[in-house]
């Protein structure tokens, strides 16, 4: 039961169950390991990460290189998914036909459960850019609710800068709107995710996006190896399409300088393999695992894509964790590559 409560992020309740088990059996090793981690997950933490993303294609409308370094402290407000955080990030944006743009970013956010099954959250960034974008709060804020069928509903508003290319930065384009998503656990093997996003661009244009994703656990070998089939579909439509400027290949003077298709969709399918290298892989254990994903994609224009990702996470001890994520998309019309590393330190 402690593991079930932990999976639902009821950390204090899970810790109580582990205490009860240790009272009955003081030599229960797994319960002792898990109990120690529940205390650390509800202690102050320090998070740091660095990420690099490079995109190109879509008729130069996604020509950007992003580098971001961030660090922030997290103070617990209750269970492990209830906290307040504040920190700092620095960004470098590089696009064709323009110089580098840098930004100093202040980070602030919080999550708080207001009911047994309902959580409020807010993530806010305020950035001062060296060129292009004005200083404004970018945010994602809303509520998350788990219903009686264990479906997790999320509704939030957002505002974000559109850093697709150097011209979208120069024109200070931003997007605001609403998002609705549902995470549906059909069984212990099968999960579904459905989401819809409506957005309004600052240059009077509307965006509609929808995602449907299915994950099915094909094999769970000895609890240490997983094979998972992943299928997803994506739809994007923008009311008004891009009108290119007078001096190609430069995007200067372009109207709606971002990727704005009129009804675009793609479907992807692939396999993910995950393997644990650590002795234990239960919730609150010190885990060490890696995973790899490879798949293919085809869009409504008949273009094919290769998609892949690698991930690795290691808890070096119960107060120190590191990880790395890498992903790549390759095609004739769009390429993307990214890598991110992170460090988590928990106060002992």
Phi, psi and omega in degrees: 000325177299322177294322178295315179296322178295320179297334177268005179068025171269075191294316181296316180295321177297317178300322177298320179293320177295323177298318179297319179295319179291332175295323179280325181220090183298346182262010181286102188297313184296321179295322180293318178299313182294321181298316179300319183290327179298325177293317182290326178292340178254024178249165176302144183225157176236124182245137174221145176206160175224137182219146177229129177228132177233127180232145173204149179128199181054048180056040177072005182281347173236064179248093185205146172237126182241133173233132183219132174238129182220155175208139181204156177257146184235127180250128183289146175243002183166242176288178187296337178262019175236115185196166172236137180223155177209145181186198186219145175222155173232135183238147171235125178241127179231122176232165178295153174063041177179160180281176180290140175248129177244156181215137168261126191237126171268136183245137178207136180194168181201153169227137182210128177281123180258352178205166181306329186236009185231132182231136172263145179214154176206133175233122186234137173233135174236116187243141174251110185266147179285341181197153173084263186299140172281163176279118179209155175287125169261139187207163168219117186216140180176208181224156179230134184224134175257121183270185187291345177262010182068018172282129181260114179260137177230127177232126182208157169260162181207158169214128183214147175287148179259093182260054182284328182199178184293327182288324177294330175289314181300322181275001176057049181278134174223163184233133177229152181172203183230150177230141175226130179219157177223125174258119191241107175277101182288326177197182180290344177264330195238126177234145176238148173226128176232135180214153177222141179226129171247134180222151177240117178285154181292344176261033173061060176219150184243140181245140173231125180227143177217144180226137172230125185227137179233133177235128182230125180281110182278321185210141180230075188289110176055023179072005185237352178225135179232139167243126184230132175267131183234126178231135178214156176231147183223138178228138179216132177215137179236137187300313182242135185271166181294137172244112187289153182288179187279352187229065177296152009278359177295146177267006181303131179083005181290137174269131187058065185281064178201166182290115188227070181285155176259081180084080179239142178212153170217158177234139182233152175210141180190180180238142175240133176246133180229135181224136176266133176258346181278163180294319182245152175222022177276165180302133180078007172275163172282106187257150173220115183213162173221157179215154178222140179233139175219136182200181179231162184214146174223140183248178184289350174267003180082009179278142177256149182227148167255134186231135178207158177205154175228140178221148175212137178225138177219128168269101182294327171203182186286356177245358183224125179227146174224162178195165178214140178231139176220144180213156181210142172229128183231133176198179177282342186247343183203133176231143178212140176215138181210153176214143182216136174236148183218158180224133178235125178240124179254137180290129181277000000 
